[in-house]
């Protein structure tokens, strides 16, 4: 009985020490990786974080042109930044969440997407219906309409109150159309906007070309 008890205590102690050592090793490894920032947003190429809803999201490329402003009469649109990101869903639920965003049955794993932030200021005295993204053209000449299921623009057809300012986000699933999922440039075309009351045109659209870099030192 004495030998059995001593052996059991030694075994538990050894296991606890092993688990503690393994935990320290994992924590140490994580602390040594400066690219694991544990949260959004991602600012520098190579950074990543683990999203409970989607999986591991990593920043792979950044547009070299940022904070571009386009004035169309009394409507001002600023392209704040554009990024190329990848996501690696790790669970069935994360794969389902990722696919449902684009109304797809499934997505590749990992998959790559374009993310654009833009801000619209309505300086008119009346509400305006913003046209939003009309078309996305990738460097390999593939073109997607703004209404395509692979394109998500939360500013499209939004009603903007008079003298208001709003920031919107665009997501485009790009690896359906690029072999390497690293487009060297993207051209965005925005539609014109209308009066929310009369539906008459109040401002024209515009286009912007965004070159991308995948340099590990690039940042927003």
Coordinates of N, CA and C in Angstrom, one line a residue:
X1 N 0.8 -1.2 0.0 CA 0.0 0.0 0.0 C 0.9 1.2 0.0
X2 N 2.0 1.2 0.8 CA 2.8 2.4 0.9 C 3.5 2.6 -0.4
X3 N 4.0 1.6 -1.1 CA 4.7 1.7 -2.4 C 3.7 2.2 -3.4
X4 N 2.5 1.7 -3.4 CA 1.5 2.1 -4.4 C 1.1 3.6 -4.2
X5 N 1.0 4.0 -3.0 CA 0.6 5.4 -2.7 C 1.8 6.3 -3.2
X6 N 3.0 6.0 -2.9 CA 4.1 6.8 -3.3 C 4.3 6.8 -4.8
X7 N 4.0 5.7 -5.4 CA 4.1 5.7 -6.9 C 3.1 6.6 -7.5
X8 N 1.8 6.6 -6.9 CA 0.7 7.4 -7.5 C 1.0 8.8 -7.3
X9 N 1.6 9.2 -6.2 CA 1.9 10.6 -5.9 C 3.0 11.1 -6.9
X10 N 4.0 10.3 -7.1 CA 5.0 10.6 -8.0 C 4.5 10.8 -9.4
X11 N 3.6 9.9 -9.8 CA 3.0 10.0 -11.1 C 2.2 11.2 -11.4
X12 N 1.4 11.6 -10.4 CA 0.6 12.8 -10.5 C 1.5 14.0 -10.6
X13 N 2.5 14.0 -9.7 CA 3.4 15.2 -9.6 C 4.2 15.3 -11.0
X14 N 4.6 14.2 -11.5 CA 5.3 14.2 -12.8 C 4.4 14.7 -13.9
X15 N 3.1 14.2 -13.9 CA 2.2 14.7 -15.0 C 1.9 16.2 -14.9
X16 N 1.7 16.7 -13.6 CA 1.4 18.1 -13.4 C 2.6 18.9 -13.9
X17 N 3.8 18.5 -13.6 CA 5.0 19.2 -14.0 C 5.2 19.2 -15.5
X18 N 4.8 18.1 -16.1 CA 4.9 18.0 -17.6 C 3.9 19.0 -18.2
X19 N 2.7 19.0 -17.7 CA 1.6 19.9 -18.3 C 2.0 21.3 -18.0
X20 N 2.6 21.6 -16.9 CA 3.0 23.0 -16.6 C 4.1 23.4 -17.5
X21 N 5.0 22.5 -17.8 CA 6.1 22.8 -18.7 C 5.6 23.1 -20.1
X22 N 4.7 22.2 -20.5 CA 4.1 22.3 -21.9 C 3.3 23.6 -22.0
X23 N 2.6 24.0 -20.9 CA 1.9 25.3 -21.0 C 2.8 26.5 -21.1
X24 N 3.9 26.4 -20.3 CA 4.9 27.5 -20.4 C 5.5 27.6 -21.8
X25 N 5.7 26.4 -22.4 CA 6.3 26.4 -23.7 C 5.4 27.0 -24.7
X26 N 4.1 26.7 -24.6 CA 3.1 27.3 -25.6 C 3.0 28.8 -25.4
X27 N 3.0 29.2 -24.1 CA 2.9 30.7 -23.9 C 4.1 31.4 -24.3
X28 N 5.3 30.8 -24.1 CA 6.5 31.4 -24.6 C 6.6 31.5 -26.1
X29 N 6.1 30.4 -26.8 CA 6.1 30.4 -28.2 C 5.2 31.5 -28.7
X30 N 4.0 31.7 -28.1 CA 3.1 32.7 -28.5 C 3.7 34.1 -28.3
X31 N 4.3 34.3 -27.2 CA 4.9 35.6 -26.9 C 6.0 36.0 -27.8
X32 N 6.7 34.9 -28.4 CA 7.8 35.2 -29.2 C 7.4 35.5 -30.7
X33 N 6.1 35.3 -31.0 CA 5.6 35.6 -32.3 C 5.0 37.0 -32.3
X34 N 5.6 38.0 -32.8 CA 5.1 39.3 -32.8 C 3.9 39.5 -33.8
X35 N 3.7 38.6 -34.7 CA 2.6 38.7 -35.7 C 1.3 38.3 -35.1
X36 N 1.3 37.5 -34.0 CA 0.0 37.1 -33.4 C -0.4 38.2 -32.4
X37 N -1.4 39.0 -32.9 CA -1.8 40.2 -32.1 C -3.1 40.0 -31.3
X38 N -3.7 38.8 -31.5 CA -4.9 38.4 -30.7 C -6.2 39.2 -31.0
X39 N -6.2 40.2 -31.9 CA -7.4 40.9 -32.1 C -7.3 41.7 -33.4
X40 N -8.4 42.2 -33.9 CA -8.4 43.1 -35.0 C -8.3 44.5 -34.5
X41 N -7.9 45.5 -35.4 CA -7.6 45.3 -36.8 C -6.1 44.9 -37.0
X42 N -5.8 44.4 -38.2 CA -4.4 44.1 -38.5 C -3.8 45.2 -39.3
X43 N -2.6 45.6 -38.9 CA -2.0 46.8 -39.5 C -0.8 46.5 -40.4
X44 N -0.1 45.4 -40.1 CA 1.1 45.1 -40.8 C 1.1 43.8 -41.5
X45 N 1.6 43.7 -42.7 CA 1.6 42.4 -43.5 C 2.2 41.3 -42.6
X46 N 1.6 40.2 -42.5 CA 2.1 39.1 -41.7 C 1.4 38.9 -40.4
X47 N 0.7 40.0 -39.9 CA 0.0 39.9 -38.7 C -1.2 39.0 -38.8
X48 N -1.7 38.3 -37.7 CA -2.8 37.5 -37.7 C -3.5 37.4 -36.4
X49 N -4.7 37.0 -36.3 CA -5.4 36.7 -35.1 C -6.4 35.6 -35.3
X50 N -6.9 35.0 -34.2 CA -7.9 33.9 -34.3 C -9.2 34.5 -33.9
X51 N -10.1 34.5 -34.9 CA -11.5 34.9 -34.7 C -12.4 33.7 -34.3
X52 N -13.1 33.9 -33.3 CA -14.0 32.8 -32.8 C -15.1 32.5 -33.8
X53 N -15.5 33.5 -34.6 CA -16.5 33.2 -35.6 C -16.0 32.7 -37.0
X54 N -14.8 33.1 -37.4 CA -14.3 32.8 -38.7 C -13.1 31.9 -38.8
X55 N -12.2 32.0 -37.8 CA -10.9 31.2 -37.9 C -9.7 32.1 -37.8
X56 N -8.6 31.6 -38.3 CA -7.4 32.4 -38.3 C -7.3 33.4 -39.5
X57 N -7.4 34.7 -39.2 CA -7.4 35.7 -40.2 C -6.0 36.3 -40.3
X58 N -5.4 36.4 -41.5 CA -4.1 36.9 -41.6 C -4.0 38.0 -42.7
X59 N -3.2 39.1 -42.4 CA -3.1 40.2 -43.4 C -1.9 39.8 -44.3
X60 N -2.2 39.8 -45.6 CA -1.2 39.3 -46.6 C -0.7 40.5 -47.5
X61 N -1.6 41.4 -47.8 CA -1.2 42.5 -48.6 C -1.9 43.8 -48.3
X62 N -1.3 44.9 -48.7 CA -1.9 46.3 -48.4 C -1.8 47.1 -49.6
X63 N -2.8 47.9 -49.9 CA -2.8 48.8 -51.0 C -1.8 49.9 -50.7
X64 N -1.0 50.3 -51.7 CA 0.0 51.3 -51.5 C -0.5 52.7 -51.6
X65 N -1.8 52.8 -52.0 CA -2.5 54.1 -52.1 C -3.6 54.1 -51.0
X66 N -3.5 55.1 -50.1 CA -4.5 55.2 -49.0 C -5.0 56.6 -48.8
X67 N -6.2 56.7 -48.2 CA -6.8 58.0 -47.9 C -7.0 58.8 -49.1
X68 N -7.6 58.2 -50.2 CA -7.8 58.9 -51.4 C -9.2 59.5 -51.4
X69 N -9.3 60.8 -51.7 CA -10.6 61.5 -51.6 C -11.1 61.9 -53.0
X70 N -12.4 61.6 -53.2 CA -13.1 62.0 -54.4 C -14.3 62.8 -54.1
X71 N -14.3 64.0 -54.7 CA -15.4 65.0 -54.5 C -16.3 65.0 -55.7
X72 N -17.6 64.7 -55.5 CA -18.6 64.7 -56.5 C -19.7 65.6 -56.1
X73 N -19.7 66.9 -56.5 CA -20.6 67.9 -56.0 C -20.5 68.0 -54.5
X74 N -21.6 67.7 -53.8 CA -21.5 67.8 -52.3 C -21.4 66.5 -51.6
X75 N -20.9 65.5 -52.4 CA -20.7 64.2 -51.8 C -19.2 63.8 -51.9
X76 N -18.7 63.5 -50.7 CA -17.2 63.3 -50.6 C -17.0 61.8 -50.2
X77 N -16.2 61.1 -51.0 CA -15.9 59.7 -50.6 C -14.4 59.5 -50.5
X78 N -14.0 59.0 -49.4 CA -12.5 58.7 -49.1 C -12.3 57.2 -49.0
X79 N -11.4 56.7 -49.8 CA -11.0 55.3 -49.7 C -9.9 55.3 -48.6
X80 N -10.2 54.8 -47.5 CA -9.3 54.9 -46.3 C -8.1 53.9 -46.5
X81 N -8.4 52.7 -46.8 CA -7.4 51.7 -47.0 C -8.0 50.4 -47.6
X82 N -7.1 49.6 -48.2 CA -7.6 48.3 -48.8 C -6.5 47.2 -48.4
X83 N -7.0 46.1 -48.1 CA -6.2 45.0 -47.6 C -6.5 43.7 -48.3
X84 N -5.5 42.8 -48.5 CA -5.8 41.4 -48.9 C -5.5 40.5 -47.7
X85 N -6.6 39.8 -47.3 CA -6.5 39.0 -46.1 C -6.8 37.5 -46.5
X86 N -6.3 36.6 -45.7 CA -6.7 35.2 -45.8 C -7.4 34.7 -44.5
X87 N -8.2 33.7 -44.7 CA -8.9 33.2 -43.5 C -8.8 31.6 -43.5
X88 N -8.4 31.0 -42.4 CA -8.4 29.6 -42.3 C -9.4 29.1 -41.3
X89 N -10.6 28.7 -41.7 CA -11.5 28.2 -40.7 C -11.0 26.9 -40.1
X90 N -11.2 26.8 -38.8 CA -10.7 25.6 -38.1 C -11.8 24.6 -37.7
X91 N -13.0 25.1 -37.7 CA -14.1 24.2 -37.3 C -15.2 24.2 -38.3
X92 N -16.1 23.3 -38.2 CA -17.2 23.2 -39.2 C -18.1 24.5 -39.1
X93 N -18.3 25.0 -37.9 CA -19.1 26.2 -37.7 C -18.4 27.4 -38.3
X94 N -17.1 27.5 -38.2 CA -16.4 28.6 -38.8 C -16.4 28.5 -40.3
X95 N -16.4 27.3 -40.9 CA -16.5 27.1 -42.3 C -17.9 27.5 -42.8
X96 N -18.9 27.2 -42.0 CA -20.2 27.5 -42.4 C -20.5 29.0 -42.3
X97 N -19.9 29.7 -41.3 CA -20.1 31.1 -41.1 C -19.4 31.9 -42.3
X98 N -18.2 31.4 -42.7 CA -17.5 32.0 -43.8 C -18.2 31.9 -45.1
X99 N -18.8 30.7 -45.4 CA -19.5 30.5 -46.6 C -20.8 31.3 -46.7
X100 N -21.5 31.3 -45.5 CA -22.8 32.0 -45.5 C -22.7 33.5 -45.8
X101 N -21.6 34.1 -45.4 CA -21.4 35.5 -45.7 C -21.5 35.8 -47.2
X102 N -21.0 34.9 -48.0 CA -21.0 35.1 -49.5 C -22.1 34.3 -50.2
X103 N -23.1 33.8 -49.3 CA -24.2 32.9 -49.9 C -23.7 31.7 -50.7
X104 N -22.6 31.1 -50.2 CA -22.1 29.9 -50.8 C -22.3 28.7 -49.9
X105 N -22.3 27.5 -50.6 CA -22.4 26.3 -49.8 C -21.1 26.0 -49.0
X106 N -20.0 26.4 -49.6 CA -18.7 26.2 -49.0 C -17.7 27.2 -49.6
X107 N -16.6 27.3 -48.8 CA -15.4 28.1 -49.3 C -14.2 27.3 -49.2
X108 N -13.2 27.7 -50.0 CA -11.9 26.9 -50.0 C -11.3 27.2 -48.6
X109 N -10.4 26.4 -48.2 CA -9.7 26.5 -46.9 C -8.2 26.3 -47.0
X110 N -7.5 27.4 -46.9 CA -7.9 28.8 -46.6 C -8.5 29.5 -47.8
X111 N -9.1 30.6 -47.6 CA -9.6 31.5 -48.7 C -9.1 32.9 -48.5
X112 N -9.1 33.6 -49.6 CA -8.5 35.0 -49.6 C -9.6 36.0 -50.0
X113 N -9.6 37.1 -49.4 CA -10.6 38.2 -49.7 C -9.9 39.6 -49.7
X114 N -10.6 40.5 -50.4 CA -10.2 41.9 -50.4 C -11.1 42.6 -49.4
X115 N -10.5 43.5 -48.6 CA -11.3 44.3 -47.7 C -10.9 45.7 -47.9
X116 N -12.0 46.5 -48.0 CA -11.8 48.0 -48.3 C -12.6 48.8 -47.3
X117 N -12.0 49.8 -46.7 CA -12.7 50.7 -45.8 C -12.9 52.1 -46.6
X118 N -14.1 52.6 -46.6 CA -14.3 53.9 -47.2 C -15.3 54.7 -46.4
X119 N -15.1 56.0 -46.5 CA -16.0 57.0 -45.7 C -16.7 57.9 -46.7
X120 N -18.0 58.1 -46.5 CA -18.8 59.0 -47.3 C -19.4 60.1 -46.5
X121 N -19.2 61.3 -47.0 CA -19.8 62.5 -46.3 C -20.8 63.2 -47.2
X122 N -22.0 63.3 -46.7 CA -23.1 63.9 -47.5 C -23.2 65.4 -47.0
X123 N -22.8 66.3 -47.9 CA -22.9 67.7 -47.5 C -24.1 68.4 -48.1
X124 N -25.0 67.6 -48.7 CA -26.3 68.1 -49.2 C -27.2 68.4 -48.1
X125 N -28.2 69.3 -48.3 CA -29.2 69.6 -47.3 C -30.3 68.6 -47.2
X126 N -30.2 67.6 -48.1 CA -31.3 66.5 -48.1 C -30.6 65.1 -48.1
X127 N -31.4 64.1 -47.7 CA -30.9 62.8 -47.7 C -30.5 62.3 -49.1
X128 N -29.5 61.4 -49.2 CA -29.0 60.9 -50.5 C -28.9 59.4 -50.4
X129 N -29.2 58.7 -51.5 CA -29.0 57.3 -51.5 C -27.7 57.0 -52.2
X130 N -26.7 56.5 -51.5 CA -25.4 56.3 -52.0 C -25.4 55.1 -53.0
X131 N -24.7 55.3 -54.2 CA -24.7 54.3 -55.2 C -23.9 53.0 -54.8
X132 N -22.8 53.3 -54.1 CA -22.0 52.1 -53.6 C -21.1 51.5 -54.8
X133 N -20.5 50.4 -54.4 CA -19.6 49.7 -55.4 C -20.4 49.2 -56.6
X134 N -20.0 49.6 -57.8 CA -20.6 49.1 -59.0 C -19.9 48.0 -59.6
X135 N -18.5 48.0 -59.5 CA -17.7 47.0 -60.2 C -16.4 46.8 -59.6
X136 N -15.8 45.6 -59.6 CA -14.5 45.3 -59.1 C -13.7 44.6 -60.3
X137 N -12.6 45.2 -60.6 CA -11.8 44.6 -61.7 C -10.4 44.2 -61.1
X138 N -10.1 42.9 -61.2 CA -8.8 42.4 -60.7 C -7.8 42.6 -61.8
X139 N -6.5 42.5 -61.5 CA -5.4 42.7 -62.4 C -5.4 41.7 -63.6
X140 N -6.0 40.5 -63.3 CA -6.0 39.5 -64.4 C -7.3 39.7 -65.3
X141 N -7.9 40.8 -65.3 CA -9.0 41.2 -66.1 C -10.4 40.6 -65.7
X142 N -10.4 39.8 -64.6 CA -11.7 39.3 -64.2 C -12.5 40.5 -63.5
X143 N -13.8 40.5 -63.8 CA -14.6 41.6 -63.4 C -15.8 41.0 -62.6
X144 N -16.1 41.7 -61.5 CA -17.3 41.3 -60.7 C -18.2 42.5 -60.5
X145 N -19.5 42.3 -60.7 CA -20.4 43.4 -60.5 C -20.6 43.6 -59.0
X146 N -20.9 44.8 -58.6 CA -21.1 45.1 -57.2 C -22.2 44.3 -56.5
X147 N -23.2 43.8 -57.4 CA -24.3 43.0 -56.9 C -24.0 41.5 -56.8
X148 N -22.8 41.1 -57.3 CA -22.4 39.7 -57.3 C -22.4 39.1 -55.8
X149 N -22.7 37.9 -55.7 CA -22.8 37.3 -54.3 C -21.4 37.2 -53.7
X150 N -20.3 37.3 -54.5 CA -19.0 37.3 -53.9 C -18.5 38.7 -53.5
X151 N -19.4 39.7 -53.6 CA -19.1 41.1 -53.3 C -20.1 41.5 -52.2
X152 N -19.5 42.0 -51.1 CA -20.3 42.5 -50.0 C -19.9 44.0 -49.7
X153 N -20.9 44.9 -50.0 CA -20.6 46.3 -49.8 C -21.8 46.8 -48.9
X154 N -21.4 47.1 -47.6 CA -22.5 47.5 -46.7 C -22.9 49.0 -46.9
X155 N -22.3 49.7 -47.8 CA -22.7 51.1 -48.1 C -23.6 51.2 -49.3
X156 N -23.7 50.1 -50.1 CA -24.5 50.1 -51.3 C -25.9 50.4 -51.1
X157 N -26.4 51.4 -51.7 CA -27.9 51.9 -51.7 C -28.3 52.3 -50.3
X158 N -27.3 52.7 -49.4 CA -27.6 53.2 -48.1 C -28.1 54.7 -48.2
X159 N -29.1 55.0 -47.4 CA -29.6 56.3 -47.3 C -28.7 57.1 -46.3
X160 N -28.2 58.2 -46.8 CA -27.3 59.1 -46.0 C -28.1 60.3 -45.6
X161 N -28.2 60.6 -44.3 CA -28.9 61.8 -43.9 C -28.2 63.0 -44.3
X162 N -28.9 64.1 -44.3 CA -28.2 65.4 -44.7 C -27.1 65.7 -43.7
X163 N -26.0 66.2 -44.2 CA -24.9 66.6 -43.4 C -24.4 65.5 -42.5
X164 N -24.3 64.3 -43.0 CA -23.9 63.1 -42.2 C -22.6 62.5 -42.8
X165 N -22.0 61.7 -42.0 CA -20.7 61.0 -42.4 C -20.8 59.6 -41.9
X166 N -20.5 58.7 -42.8 CA -20.6 57.2 -42.5 C -19.3 56.5 -43.1
X167 N -18.9 55.5 -42.4 CA -17.8 54.6 -42.8 C -18.3 53.2 -43.1
X168 N -18.0 52.7 -44.3 CA -18.5 51.4 -44.8 C -17.3 50.5 -45.1
X169 N -17.7 49.2 -45.3 CA -16.7 48.2 -45.6 C -17.1 47.3 -46.8
X170 N -16.1 47.0 -47.6 CA -16.3 46.1 -48.8 C -15.5 44.9 -48.5
X171 N -16.2 43.7 -48.8 CA -15.5 42.4 -48.8 C -15.7 41.8 -50.2
X172 N -14.6 41.3 -50.8 CA -14.7 40.6 -52.1 C -13.9 39.3 -52.0
X173 N -14.5 38.2 -52.3 CA -13.9 36.9 -52.3 C -13.1 36.8 -53.6
X174 N -11.7 36.9 -53.5 CA -10.9 37.0 -54.7 C -10.3 35.7 -55.2
X175 N -10.1 34.7 -54.3 CA -9.3 33.6 -54.8 C -10.2 32.6 -55.7
X176 N -11.4 33.0 -56.0 CA -12.2 32.3 -57.0 C -11.7 32.7 -58.4
X177 N -10.9 33.8 -58.4 CA -10.5 34.3 -59.8 C -9.0 34.5 -59.9
X178 N -8.3 34.3 -58.9 CA -6.8 34.5 -59.0 C -6.1 33.2 -58.6
X179 N -5.2 32.8 -59.4 CA -4.5 31.5 -59.1 C -3.7 31.6 -57.9
X180 N -3.0 32.7 -57.6 CA -2.2 32.9 -56.4 C -2.9 33.6 -55.3
X181 N -4.1 34.1 -55.6 CA -4.8 34.9 -54.6 C -4.0 36.1 -54.1
X182 N -3.2 36.6 -55.0 CA -2.4 37.8 -54.6 C -2.5 38.8 -55.8
X183 N -3.7 39.4 -56.0 CA -3.8 40.4 -57.1 C -2.8 41.5 -56.9
X184 N -2.1 41.9 -58.0 CA -1.2 43.0 -57.9 C -1.8 44.4 -57.9
X185 N -3.1 44.4 -58.4 CA -3.8 45.7 -58.3 C -5.3 45.4 -58.5
X186 N -6.1 46.3 -58.0 CA -7.6 46.2 -58.1 C -8.2 47.5 -58.5
X187 N -9.1 47.5 -59.4 CA -9.8 48.7 -59.8 C -11.2 48.7 -59.3
X188 N -11.6 49.7 -58.5 CA -13.0 49.8 -58.0 C -13.7 50.9 -58.7
X189 N -14.9 50.6 -59.1 CA -15.8 51.6 -59.7 C -17.0 51.8 -58.9
X190 N -17.3 53.0 -58.5 CA -18.5 53.4 -57.7 C -19.5 54.0 -58.5
X191 N -20.8 53.7 -58.3 CA -21.9 54.2 -59.0 C -22.2 55.6 -58.5
X192 N -23.0 56.3 -59.3 CA -23.5 57.7 -58.9 C -24.5 57.5 -57.8
X193 N -24.8 58.7 -57.2 CA -25.8 58.7 -56.1 C -27.0 59.5 -56.5
X194 N -28.1 59.2 -55.8 CA -29.4 59.9 -56.1 C -30.0 60.5 -54.9
X195 N -30.9 61.4 -55.1 CA -31.7 62.0 -54.1 C -32.6 60.9 -53.5
X196 N -32.7 60.8 -52.2 CA -33.5 59.8 -51.5 C -35.0 60.1 -51.8
X197 N -35.3 61.3 -52.0 CA -36.7 61.7 -52.1 C -37.2 61.6 -53.6
X198 N -36.4 62.2 -54.5 CA -36.9 62.3 -55.9 C -36.3 61.2 -56.8
X199 N -35.2 60.5 -56.3 CA -34.5 59.5 -57.1 C -33.7 60.1 -58.3
X200 N -33.7 61.5 -58.3 CA -32.9 62.1 -59.4 C -31.4 62.1 -59.0
X201 N -30.5 62.0 -60.0 CA -29.1 61.9 -59.8 C -28.6 63.2 -59.2
X202 N -27.8 63.1 -58.2 CA -27.2 64.2 -57.5 C -25.7 64.3 -57.6
X203 N -25.1 63.1 -57.9 CA -23.6 63.1 -58.1 C -23.2 61.9 -58.9
X204 N -22.1 62.1 -59.7 CA -21.6 61.0 -60.5 C -20.7 60.1 -59.8
X205 N -20.4 58.9 -60.4 CA -19.6 57.9 -59.8 C -18.1 58.2 -60.1
X206 N -17.2 57.3 -59.7 CA -15.8 57.5 -59.9 C -15.1 56.1 -59.9
X207 N -13.9 56.0 -60.4 CA -13.1 54.8 -60.4 C -11.8 55.1 -59.7
X208 N -11.2 54.1 -59.1 CA -9.9 54.2 -58.5 C -9.1 52.9 -58.6
X209 N -7.8 53.0 -58.9 CA -7.0 51.8 -59.1 C -6.1 51.7 -57.8
X210 N -6.0 50.5 -57.2 CA -5.2 50.3 -56.0 C -4.2 49.3 -56.2
X211 N -2.9 49.7 -56.3 CA -1.8 48.7 -56.4 C -1.6 48.1 -55.0
X212 N -1.1 46.8 -55.0 CA -0.9 46.1 -53.7 C 0.6 45.7 -53.5
X213 N 1.0 45.8 -52.3 CA 2.3 45.2 -51.9 C 2.1 44.1 -50.9
X214 N 3.0 43.1 -51.0 CA 3.0 42.0 -50.1 C 4.3 42.0 -49.3
X215 N 5.0 43.1 -49.2 CA 6.2 43.3 -48.5 C 5.9 43.1 -47.0
X216 N 6.7 42.3 -46.3 CA 6.5 42.1 -44.9 C 6.6 43.3 -44.0
X217 N 7.2 44.4 -44.5 CA 7.4 45.6 -43.7 C 6.2 46.6 -44.0
X218 N 5.4 46.3 -44.9 CA 4.3 47.2 -45.3 C 3.2 47.3 -44.2
X219 N 2.7 48.4 -44.0 CA 1.7 48.6 -42.9 C 0.7 49.7 -43.3
X220 N -0.5 49.7 -42.7 CA -1.5 50.7 -42.9 C -1.1 52.0 -42.1

